[in-house]
Coordinates of C-alpha atoms (C1' of nucleotides) in Angstrom, one line a residue:
Chain T
M1 CA 67.3 34.7 107.2
T2 CA 66.8 36.2 104.2
E3 CA 64.1 38.8 103.2
Y4 CA 61.4 38.1 100.5
T5 CA 60.0 41.0 97.9
S6 CA 56.2 40.9 97.5
L7 CA 57.1 39.9 94.1
E8 CA 59.0 37.0 95.5
K9 CA 56.2 35.5 97.8
I10 CA 54.1 35.5 95.1
R11 CA 56.2 33.6 93.0
L12 CA 57.3 31.2 96.1
A13 CA 53.3 30.8 96.8
K14 CA 53.2 29.1 92.9
I15 CA 56.7 27.0 94.7
E16 CA 53.8 25.7 97.0
A17 CA 51.3 25.3 94.8
L18 CA 53.1 23.1 92.6
R19 CA 54.4 20.9 95.3
A20 CA 50.5 20.3 96.5
E21 CA 49.8 19.5 93.1
G22 CA 52.6 17.0 93.4
I23 CA 55.4 18.4 90.5
E24 CA 58.8 19.0 91.3
P25 CA 59.3 22.9 90.4
F26 CA 63.5 22.2 90.6
P27 CA 62.9 18.6 88.5
H28 CA 65.9 16.6 88.2
R29 CA 66.2 15.9 85.4
A30 CA 66.0 18.0 81.8
E31 CA 65.3 16.5 77.8
R32 CA 65.8 18.3 74.5
T33 CA 65.9 17.5 71.2
H34 CA 67.2 20.9 69.6
T35 CA 68.7 23.9 70.5
S36 CA 66.3 27.2 69.6
A37 CA 68.4 28.4 66.2
Q38 CA 68.3 24.5 65.7
A39 CA 65.0 23.7 65.5
I40 CA 64.2 27.0 63.7
A41 CA 67.2 25.8 60.7
A42 CA 65.6 22.2 61.2
F43 CA 62.0 23.8 60.4
E44 CA 63.2 26.1 57.3
K45 CA 64.7 23.3 56.2
V46 CA 62.1 20.9 55.4
E47 CA 60.1 24.2 54.4
K48 CA 62.3 24.9 51.5
D49 CA 61.8 21.4 50.2
T50 CA 59.3 21.2 47.7
S51 CA 60.3 17.7 46.2
Q52 CA 57.1 16.8 48.8
A53 CA 53.5 17.6 48.1
A54 CA 53.4 18.7 52.2
P55 CA 56.4 19.2 53.8
A56 CA 57.5 17.2 56.2
E57 CA 56.4 17.7 60.2
V58 CA 59.5 18.8 62.4
N59 CA 58.8 17.8 66.2
A60 CA 60.8 19.4 68.7
M61 CA 61.6 19.3 72.5
L62 CA 62.5 22.7 73.6
V63 CA 63.6 24.1 76.8
G64 CA 65.2 27.6 78.3
R65 CA 64.2 30.3 80.1
L66 CA 60.6 32.7 79.3
R67 CA 61.5 36.3 78.6
A68 CA 58.6 37.1 77.5
V69 CA 55.2 36.1 77.8
R70 CA 51.9 37.3 76.3
Q71 CA 48.4 35.9 77.4
M72 CA 45.6 36.4 75.0
G73 CA 42.5 34.4 76.4
K74 CA 42.3 30.9 75.3
I75 CA 45.5 31.3 73.6
T76 CA 49.7 32.0 74.8
F77 CA 52.4 33.4 73.3
A78 CA 55.8 33.3 75.2
H79 CA 59.3 33.7 74.7
I80 CA 62.1 31.4 75.8
E81 CA 65.9 31.6 75.4
D82 CA 68.3 29.1 75.7
G83 CA 72.2 29.5 74.5
D84 CA 71.8 29.3 70.9
G85 CA 69.0 32.5 71.0
R86 CA 64.9 33.0 71.0
I87 CA 62.3 31.4 69.7
Q88 CA 58.8 31.7 70.5
L89 CA 56.2 29.3 72.0
F90 CA 52.1 29.0 71.5
L91 CA 50.0 27.2 73.5
R92 CA 46.1 27.4 72.2
A93 CA 43.5 25.3 74.4
N94 CA 41.9 23.5 71.5
N95 CA 45.7 22.0 71.4
L96 CA 46.7 22.2 75.2
G97 CA 42.9 21.5 76.8
E98 CA 42.0 24.9 78.9
D99 CA 43.4 23.3 82.8
K100 CA 46.7 22.5 80.7
L101 CA 47.0 26.5 79.4
D102 CA 44.9 27.7 82.8
F103 CA 48.4 26.1 84.6
F104 CA 50.9 27.5 82.3
N105 CA 49.2 31.3 82.9
R106 CA 48.4 30.6 86.5
I107 CA 52.7 29.3 87.8
F108 CA 55.3 30.5 84.8
D109 CA 56.5 33.7 85.1
L110 CA 59.6 35.2 83.0
G111 CA 62.6 33.9 84.3
D112 CA 61.7 30.6 84.8
F113 CA 63.4 27.2 82.8
I114 CA 60.4 25.4 81.1
Q115 CA 60.8 22.6 78.8
A116 CA 58.4 22.5 75.7
T117 CA 57.3 19.3 73.4
G118 CA 55.2 20.0 70.0
F119 CA 55.7 21.1 66.5
I120 CA 56.7 23.8 64.5
F121 CA 55.1 25.9 62.5
R122 CA 55.1 29.5 61.0
T123 CA 52.9 32.1 62.3
R124 CA 50.6 34.2 60.5
T125 CA 53.4 37.2 61.1
G126 CA 56.0 34.5 59.3
E127 CA 57.7 34.0 63.1
V128 CA 58.9 30.6 63.7
T129 CA 57.1 29.0 66.6
L130 CA 56.5 26.0 68.7
H131 CA 53.1 25.2 68.5
V132 CA 53.2 23.1 72.4
Q133 CA 51.9 19.6 73.2
D134 CA 53.6 19.4 76.7
F135 CA 55.5 21.4 78.8
K136 CA 56.8 20.9 81.9
M137 CA 58.7 23.5 84.8
L138 CA 62.3 22.7 85.2
A139 CA 63.1 25.7 87.8
K140 CA 61.3 28.4 88.8
A141 CA 63.2 31.5 89.7
V142 CA 62.1 33.3 92.8
S143 CA 63.4 36.9 91.9
P144 CA 62.2 38.2 89.1
L145 CA 65.1 39.2 86.7
P146 CA 65.9 43.1 86.5
A147 CA 63.8 42.8 83.1
A148 CA 64.1 44.0 79.9
K149 CA 61.8 44.5 77.5
D150 CA 63.3 43.8 73.6
E151 CA 61.5 46.1 70.9
T152 CA 62.1 45.5 67.3
T153 CA 61.5 48.0 65.0
E154 CA 60.3 47.6 61.0
A155 CA 63.9 48.4 60.3
G156 CA 64.9 45.3 62.2
Q157 CA 66.8 47.8 65.1
V158 CA 66.4 46.5 68.4
I159 CA 65.6 48.4 71.2
R160 CA 65.9 47.5 74.9
H161 CA 63.5 49.0 77.6
A162 CA 64.5 48.9 81.3
A163 CA 67.4 47.1 80.8
L164 CA 69.8 46.2 83.8
E165 CA 71.9 49.3 83.2
D166 CA 73.3 50.3 86.5
A167 CA 77.1 50.0 86.4
D168 CA 77.8 48.3 89.7
L169 CA 74.4 45.8 89.8
R170 CA 75.4 44.8 86.5
A171 CA 79.1 43.7 87.8
R172 CA 78.0 43.1 91.5
Q173 CA 75.3 40.7 89.5
R174 CA 76.7 39.3 86.7
Y175 CA 74.4 36.6 86.4
A176 CA 71.3 39.0 86.2
D177 CA 73.8 40.7 84.0
L178 CA 74.6 38.0 81.4
A179 CA 71.2 36.6 82.0
V180 CA 68.9 39.8 80.5
N181 CA 71.7 41.3 78.2
P182 CA 72.3 39.1 75.5
E183 CA 75.5 41.4 74.0
V184 CA 78.0 40.9 77.5
R185 CA 77.0 37.5 76.7
Q186 CA 79.0 37.8 73.8
V187 CA 82.2 40.0 75.1
F188 CA 82.4 37.0 76.7
R189 CA 82.5 34.5 73.6
T190 CA 84.5 36.1 72.4
R191 CA 86.8 37.2 75.3
A192 CA 87.5 33.0 75.1
A193 CA 87.9 33.0 71.5
I194 CA 90.5 35.3 71.9
L195 CA 92.3 33.5 74.1
R196 CA 91.8 30.3 71.7
A197 CA 93.5 32.4 69.0
L198 CA 96.5 33.5 71.1
R199 CA 97.3 29.9 72.5
Q200 CA 96.5 28.9 68.5
F201 CA 99.2 31.3 67.0
L202 CA 102.1 30.2 70.3
D203 CA 101.3 26.4 70.0
E204 CA 101.7 26.5 66.3
R205 CA 105.2 28.1 66.4
G206 CA 106.2 25.7 69.0
F207 CA 105.7 27.5 72.2
L208 CA 105.1 25.1 75.0
E209 CA 102.5 26.9 77.5
V210 CA 103.8 26.0 80.7
E211 CA 101.8 27.0 84.2
T212 CA 104.5 28.6 87.2
P213 CA 103.4 28.9 90.8
I214 CA 100.8 31.7 91.8
L215 CA 102.7 31.3 94.7
Q216 CA 105.8 33.0 95.0
P217 CA 108.8 33.6 98.2
I218 CA 109.9 36.1 96.3
Y219 CA 108.0 38.0 93.8
G220 CA 109.5 40.3 91.1
G221 CA 109.4 40.7 87.0
A222 CA 107.2 43.6 88.2
A223 CA 106.8 46.5 89.6
A224 CA 104.4 46.7 92.2
R225 CA 103.1 46.0 95.7
P226 CA 102.3 41.9 95.9
F227 CA 99.8 40.6 98.2
V228 CA 100.8 38.8 100.9
T229 CA 98.9 35.2 102.4
H230 CA 100.8 33.0 104.9
H231 CA 101.4 28.7 104.6
N232 CA 100.8 28.2 107.7
Q233 CA 102.8 24.7 107.6
L234 CA 105.7 26.4 106.4
K235 CA 105.5 29.0 108.3
Q236 CA 106.4 31.4 105.3
D237 CA 104.6 34.3 104.4
L238 CA 103.7 33.5 100.4
Y239 CA 103.0 36.4 97.9
L240 CA 100.8 35.9 94.9
R241 CA 102.4 36.9 91.8
I242 CA 102.7 39.9 90.5
S243 CA 104.4 39.1 87.2
F244 CA 105.2 34.9 85.5
E245 CA 108.7 36.9 84.5
L246 CA 111.2 35.7 86.6
Y247 CA 110.2 31.3 86.2
L248 CA 109.8 31.9 83.1
K249 CA 112.9 32.7 82.4
R250 CA 114.7 29.8 84.7
L251 CA 112.6 27.9 81.9
L252 CA 115.3 28.9 79.3
V253 CA 117.5 27.9 80.9
G254 CA 116.1 24.3 81.4
N255 CA 116.4 24.3 77.6
L256 CA 112.8 24.8 77.0
E257 CA 113.2 26.8 74.3
R258 CA 109.7 29.1 73.6
V259 CA 107.6 28.9 76.7
Y260 CA 104.4 30.7 77.3
E261 CA 101.7 31.2 80.0
I262 CA 98.4 32.4 80.4
G263 CA 97.4 33.4 84.0
R264 CA 96.3 35.9 86.7
D265 CA 98.9 38.4 87.7
F266 CA 97.4 39.9 90.8
R267 CA 98.8 43.5 92.0
N268 CA 97.6 45.5 95.1
E269 CA 96.8 48.7 93.1
G270 CA 94.4 51.1 93.2
V271 CA 91.7 49.6 90.7
S272 CA 90.8 51.9 87.7
Y273 CA 88.9 51.8 84.1
K274 CA 92.2 49.8 82.7
H275 CA 93.0 48.0 86.1
N276 CA 92.4 45.0 88.2
P277 CA 93.7 43.5 91.8
E278 CA 93.6 40.5 89.5
F279 CA 93.9 40.3 85.4
T280 CA 95.1 38.1 82.9
Q281 CA 99.0 37.8 81.5
L282 CA 100.7 36.6 78.5
E283 CA 104.5 36.3 78.9
F284 CA 106.0 34.4 76.3
Y285 CA 110.7 34.3 76.1
S286 CA 112.2 32.9 72.9
A287 CA 115.2 32.0 72.8
Y288 CA 117.5 33.3 70.2
A289 CA 115.5 36.2 69.8
D290 CA 115.8 39.7 69.8
Y291 CA 112.7 42.4 70.9
L292 CA 112.9 43.0 67.3
Q293 CA 112.3 39.6 66.5
V294 CA 109.5 39.4 69.3
M295 CA 108.4 42.5 67.6
E296 CA 107.8 41.1 64.6
L297 CA 105.8 38.4 66.9
T298 CA 103.7 40.4 68.3
E299 CA 101.9 42.4 65.4
Q300 CA 101.8 39.3 63.6
M301 CA 99.6 37.1 66.7
V302 CA 97.5 40.6 67.4
A303 CA 97.0 40.8 63.7
Y304 CA 96.0 36.8 64.0
V305 CA 93.7 37.3 66.8
A306 CA 92.1 39.7 65.2
E307 CA 91.0 38.1 61.1
K308 CA 90.6 34.8 63.7
V309 CA 88.1 36.2 66.6
L310 CA 86.7 39.2 64.2
G311 CA 87.4 38.5 60.2
R312 CA 89.9 41.7 60.2
C313 CA 92.3 43.3 61.4
K314 CA 90.8 46.7 61.7
V315 CA 88.9 47.4 64.8
T316 CA 86.6 50.2 65.9
Y317 CA 87.7 51.4 69.5
Q318 CA 85.5 54.3 71.1
G319 CA 85.4 56.0 67.7
H320 CA 88.7 55.6 66.5
E321 CA 89.6 53.2 63.7
L322 CA 92.7 51.1 64.2
D323 CA 94.1 48.8 61.8
F324 CA 96.4 46.4 63.4
T325 CA 97.8 45.3 60.0
P326 CA 101.2 44.6 60.3
P327 CA 103.7 46.3 60.0
W328 CA 102.8 48.6 63.1
Q329 CA 104.6 51.9 63.0
R330 CA 107.9 52.5 65.0
L331 CA 108.4 55.1 67.0
E332 CA 112.3 55.1 69.1
M333 CA 110.9 56.9 72.2
R334 CA 114.4 59.1 71.9
Q335 CA 112.4 61.3 68.4
G336 CA 109.3 60.6 69.7
L337 CA 109.9 62.8 73.0
K338 CA 112.1 65.1 70.5
E339 CA 109.0 65.4 68.4
T340 CA 106.0 65.6 70.9
A341 CA 107.6 67.2 73.8
G342 CA 110.4 68.7 72.4
I343 CA 113.3 67.7 74.6
D344 CA 116.5 65.1 73.3
I345 CA 116.5 62.9 76.4
A346 CA 120.3 61.9 75.0
A347 CA 121.4 65.5 75.5
H348 CA 120.3 64.2 79.0
P349 CA 122.2 62.1 80.7
T350 CA 121.2 62.8 84.6
A351 CA 118.0 63.8 85.9
E352 CA 119.2 67.2 87.5
S353 CA 120.0 68.2 83.8
L354 CA 116.6 66.3 82.5
F355 CA 114.6 67.5 85.4
A356 CA 115.1 71.5 84.3
A357 CA 114.5 70.9 81.1
I358 CA 110.5 69.6 81.9
Q359 CA 110.5 72.0 84.2
K360 CA 110.5 74.5 81.3
T361 CA 107.4 72.9 79.7
G362 CA 105.7 74.1 83.0
R363 CA 104.9 70.5 84.1
M364 CA 105.9 69.4 87.2
P365 CA 107.5 66.5 88.0
D366 CA 108.1 65.0 90.7
A367 CA 111.4 66.6 92.4
Q368 CA 113.1 63.1 93.9
A369 CA 112.1 60.9 90.4
T370 CA 115.0 59.5 88.7
R371 CA 116.3 60.2 85.4
G372 CA 114.1 56.9 84.1
K373 CA 111.5 58.0 86.3
L374 CA 111.2 61.8 85.0
I375 CA 111.3 60.0 81.1
D376 CA 108.8 57.5 81.7
F377 CA 106.9 61.2 82.7
L378 CA 107.4 62.4 79.7
V379 CA 106.3 59.6 77.9
S380 CA 102.6 59.1 79.5
E381 CA 103.2 63.8 79.4
F382 CA 103.2 64.4 75.7
L383 CA 103.9 60.7 73.5
E384 CA 100.7 58.0 74.9
P385 CA 97.9 60.7 74.1
T386 CA 99.4 61.0 70.7
L387 CA 100.0 57.0 69.5
I388 CA 96.6 56.0 68.7
Q389 CA 97.3 53.8 66.1
P390 CA 99.5 50.2 66.9
T391 CA 102.5 51.8 67.7
F392 CA 106.1 49.9 68.8
L393 CA 108.0 52.5 71.5
Y394 CA 111.5 51.4 71.9
D395 CA 114.9 52.1 73.2
Y396 CA 114.0 52.6 77.3
P397 CA 115.5 53.7 80.0
R398 CA 117.6 51.6 82.0
D399 CA 117.2 52.6 85.5
I400 CA 113.3 51.4 84.8
S401 CA 114.1 48.3 83.3
P402 CA 116.2 46.0 85.3
L403 CA 116.1 42.6 83.3
S404 CA 116.4 44.2 80.1
K405 CA 119.5 44.1 77.6
S406 CA 121.5 47.5 77.5
K407 CA 121.3 48.6 74.1
P408 CA 125.3 48.2 72.7
G409 CA 126.9 51.8 73.3
D410 CA 124.6 53.3 74.8
P411 CA 124.9 52.5 78.8
L412 CA 121.5 54.6 79.4
T413 CA 119.6 52.8 77.5
V414 CA 117.8 49.3 76.6
E415 CA 116.9 47.2 73.9
R416 CA 112.6 47.4 75.3
F417 CA 109.6 48.3 73.5
E418 CA 105.6 49.0 75.0
A419 CA 102.9 48.3 71.6
Y420 CA 100.6 50.8 72.3
V421 CA 96.6 51.8 71.4
A422 CA 94.9 54.1 71.5
G423 CA 96.8 56.0 73.8
F424 CA 97.4 53.0 76.4
E425 CA 100.0 50.5 76.5
L426 CA 99.2 46.8 75.4
C427 CA 102.4 44.8 76.5
N428 CA 105.7 45.3 76.6
A429 CA 109.3 43.6 75.8
F430 CA 112.1 43.4 75.4
T431 CA 116.2 42.0 75.1
E432 CA 116.3 40.0 78.5
L433 CA 118.9 40.3 80.2
N434 CA 121.0 37.1 80.2
D435 CA 124.5 37.7 82.1
P436 CA 124.0 37.2 85.4
L437 CA 126.9 39.6 86.7
D438 CA 124.9 42.0 85.1
Q439 CA 121.0 41.4 87.2
E440 CA 122.8 41.0 89.8
Q441 CA 124.1 44.2 89.8
R442 CA 120.3 45.7 88.6
F443 CA 118.9 44.1 90.6
L444 CA 121.5 45.8 93.9
E445 CA 120.6 49.0 92.3
M446 CA 117.2 48.6 92.6
G447 CA 117.9 48.3 96.3
R448 CA 117.2 44.3 96.4
D449 CA 119.1 43.0 99.2
Y450 CA 121.0 40.1 100.7
K451 CA 118.8 40.4 103.9
A452 CA 116.0 39.0 103.1
D453 CA 114.7 39.4 107.3
D454 CA 114.9 43.1 106.6
E455 CA 111.1 44.2 106.3
E456 CA 111.3 46.8 104.3
K457 CA 113.7 46.0 101.6
H458 CA 112.7 43.5 98.7
P459 CA 115.0 40.1 99.1
M460 CA 117.8 39.2 96.4
D461 CA 116.4 36.9 94.4
E462 CA 119.1 34.4 94.6
D463 CA 117.3 31.3 92.9
Y464 CA 116.1 33.0 89.9
L465 CA 120.8 34.0 89.8
R466 CA 121.9 30.4 90.8
A467 CA 119.9 30.1 87.5
M468 CA 121.0 32.2 85.4
R469 CA 124.6 30.9 86.6
Y470 CA 124.2 27.9 85.1
G471 CA 123.8 29.8 81.5
M472 CA 120.6 31.9 79.7
P473 CA 120.4 31.7 75.7
P474 CA 120.2 35.3 74.9
N475 CA 115.9 35.7 74.1
G476 CA 113.2 37.9 73.9
G477 CA 110.4 37.9 76.2
F478 CA 106.9 39.8 76.2
G479 CA 104.3 40.4 78.3
M480 CA 100.5 41.8 77.6
G481 CA 98.0 42.7 79.5
V482 CA 95.2 40.0 77.9
D483 CA 92.3 42.0 79.5
R484 CA 93.1 45.3 77.5
L485 CA 93.3 43.0 74.6
I486 CA 89.9 41.8 75.4
M487 CA 88.6 45.8 75.6
L488 CA 90.4 46.5 72.2
F489 CA 88.4 43.9 70.6
T490 CA 85.2 44.3 71.9
D491 CA 85.4 48.4 71.6
K492 CA 85.0 48.2 76.2
H493 CA 86.2 51.1 77.3
S494 CA 86.5 49.3 81.2
I495 CA 88.7 46.2 82.2
R496 CA 85.4 45.5 84.5
D497 CA 82.9 44.9 81.3
V498 CA 85.4 42.2 80.3
L499 CA 85.3 40.7 83.1
L500 CA 83.0 38.0 84.5
F501 CA 83.9 39.5 88.1
P502 CA 85.7 42.1 88.8
Q503 CA 86.4 43.1 92.2
L504 CA 84.3 45.2 94.0
R505 CA 84.0 46.6 97.3
S506 CA 82.7 44.1 99.8
E507 CA 79.1 44.1 100.1
E508 CA 77.3 46.0 103.6
Chain G
rG1 C1' 93.5 59.3 98.7
rG2 C1' 92.2 64.9 96.0
rG3 C1' 87.6 66.5 92.3
rC4 C1' 83.1 66.1 89.9
rG5 C1' 78.6 64.1 89.7
rC6 C1' 75.2 59.8 91.5
rG7 C1' 71.6 57.5 95.0
rU8 C1' 63.4 57.6 94.2
rA9 C1' 59.3 51.1 93.5
rG10 C1' 61.4 44.5 91.1
rC11 C1' 63.6 47.6 85.8
rU12 C1' 64.2 52.3 83.2
rC13 C1' 63.1 57.0 85.0
rA14 C1' 59.9 62.1 86.8
rA15 C1' 58.5 65.3 90.5
rC16 C1' 59.6 74.6 91.4
rG17 C1' 61.6 73.6 99.2
rG18 C1' 54.3 72.9 99.3
rU19 C1' 49.5 66.0 99.0
rA20 C1' 55.8 61.2 96.1
rG21 C1' 54.9 59.6 90.4
rA22 C1' 55.1 57.7 84.9
rG23 C1' 55.8 53.0 81.9
rC24 C1' 57.3 48.1 81.7
rA25 C1' 57.1 43.6 85.8
rG26 C1' 53.3 41.9 89.6
rU27 C1' 48.0 41.0 91.6
rG28 C1' 42.4 40.9 89.6
rG29 C1' 39.4 40.8 84.7
rC30 C1' 38.4 40.8 78.8
rC31 C1' 40.7 39.2 75.0
rU32 C1' 41.8 32.2 69.5
rU33 C1' 48.2 34.8 65.3
rU34 C1' 50.7 38.4 69.8
rU35 C1' 55.7 40.1 70.0
rA36 C1' 57.4 46.8 74.2
rA37 C1' 50.6 43.3 71.8
rG38 C1' 46.2 45.9 74.1
rC39 C1' 42.1 47.7 77.5
rC40 C1' 40.3 47.8 82.3
rA41 C1' 40.9 48.2 86.8
rU42 C1' 44.6 47.7 90.9
rU43 C1' 49.1 46.2 94.4
rG44 C1' 53.7 48.4 95.8
rG45 C1' 57.9 53.7 98.7
rU46 C1' 61.6 54.7 106.0
rU47 C1' 63.1 58.8 98.1
rG48 C1' 71.0 55.2 101.0
rA49 C1' 71.5 56.1 106.6
rG50 C1' 71.0 60.1 110.0
rA51 C1' 71.6 64.7 112.0
rG52 C1' 70.5 70.1 110.9
rU53 C1' 67.3 74.8 108.9
rU54 C1' 62.1 75.4 107.3
rC55 C1' 55.8 76.4 109.4
rG56 C1' 56.8 73.0 105.7
rA57 C1' 62.4 68.4 103.0
rG58 C1' 63.6 63.7 97.3
rC59 C1' 64.9 69.5 96.6
rC60 C1' 68.9 73.3 100.8
rU61 C1' 73.2 72.5 105.0
rC62 C1' 76.4 69.5 107.4
rU63 C1' 78.6 63.5 108.4
rC64 C1' 78.2 59.3 106.9
rC65 C1' 77.6 54.8 103.5
rG66 C1' 77.5 52.9 98.2
rC67 C1' 78.3 53.5 92.8
rG68 C1' 80.1 56.6 88.2
rC69 C1' 83.7 59.2 86.2
rU70 C1' 88.4 61.3 86.5
rC71 C1' 93.9 62.8 88.6
rA72 C1' 97.2 60.6 91.3
rC73 C1' 99.1 56.0 92.3
rC74 C1' 100.7 51.5 89.4
rA75 C1' 109.3 50.8 85.9

RNA sequence: GGGCGCGUAGCUCAACGGUAGAGCAGUGGCCUUUUAAGCCAUUGGUUGAGAGUUCGAGCCUCUCCGCGCUCACCA
């Protein structure tokens, strides 16, 4: 049974009062002739038109949520907010009748949805306002919104008073956050625009958008722990995908030359300011391309999205001025580590030798780490923090890249790059391994096993190998955490701020 | 999981170990061009939960719960 606060009980009583007067507090239908912005624009257009002796009257029926009410005896001012913005309502006893004005003052609360009819005029202080001749309750708000009050200073600066700020509450009750913080709505409009621009860019270049299974019998394409579920009728465990990679590359075998997918990946790992258990991933694969071509496509794509969404290639992120204008800086991993860590990884072909070299720097890597993991450690310790401007870090160690093609003449290195921006990884791409024999060997090196009944071992994806054996064209592939791109373009430090409903511990 | 920090009215925040407060919201009243409207009055609290120290705990100690930041983990 819901427990109501004293504030809610007052509002519930108003619902009762409405019903007692034969008025439905939650009517089925609403009508509107203009949005708030349309009404203001229509009025301003008529106002500017000097061809008529007297400006034509602009009548409007508006809807929205009550966000401010100022009662002044025989008149009341209010503001409503709709999808387009805000507009002021003016209610006067002369025009409405005292009973009707009293009814408004008595029944309506902040947060209620209202439909108001009247004509548009400009108040003495110059605000375009609806002179209300009639109004109707559209939906009563039982609970008061976590109130935010705005103050517009003479400089035009908006100061929000008593805004909803508690980070947990804002994420948990995103509906309330959205209702009272307009800039949060803007973040999600930007998010939609970014997704639209990404699709547009890829569609224009002949990529086919596809959808592959979220429920997978064998997960792969990344190193992450999966979520496990179970299909009752098939009597089989299934995994929520951690990547789309292996399914998209099967499509290249099927002669679809350029494919992409935008969707959710699920990783059963720690939650942090840049990790959510489910997140939006973009992957594309392009037959006959290598990682250098994918690099060019990447910088073009991100710059395209920036231009489309923000109208510029320069972005301020957490105090950094980032410039996404191509070409981005290219940095060979070996060279970058020479410069920042003072270690030439090519001089250390074994984990033992590299481990000893790292120890001399005073850092303490995991003693069990493979050579690749040690290099990864060096990158995150020395290199990553220095990569603020968009940078392609390329040529990765082979043993941490089981799906990438080796670099000719360098068996320890693969043709792979990651783009770093503002110190974090934005995307990951490589010349894809298309040799089924090499691929099988790599899987075996990773500890994949043909005995699928062994709980500890990750089973071999035999179907993927079978697909490869039919022949996979040489191709370049790309994966990007879309949420991180959105963080960059909306200047948000936490992934939670760009997800409508981020993962949180359940209440109670 | 580790470290640091936070949790007080619907919202934003105060309160030296000594009577739990303010603004906004709410309620009642005045007010016919306001816009954080104003003025007068007023309601609202198991100070996250529990235990302890103390004459006395919002404050100190412990346990638990929740959250934030951060580190670790995350090819």
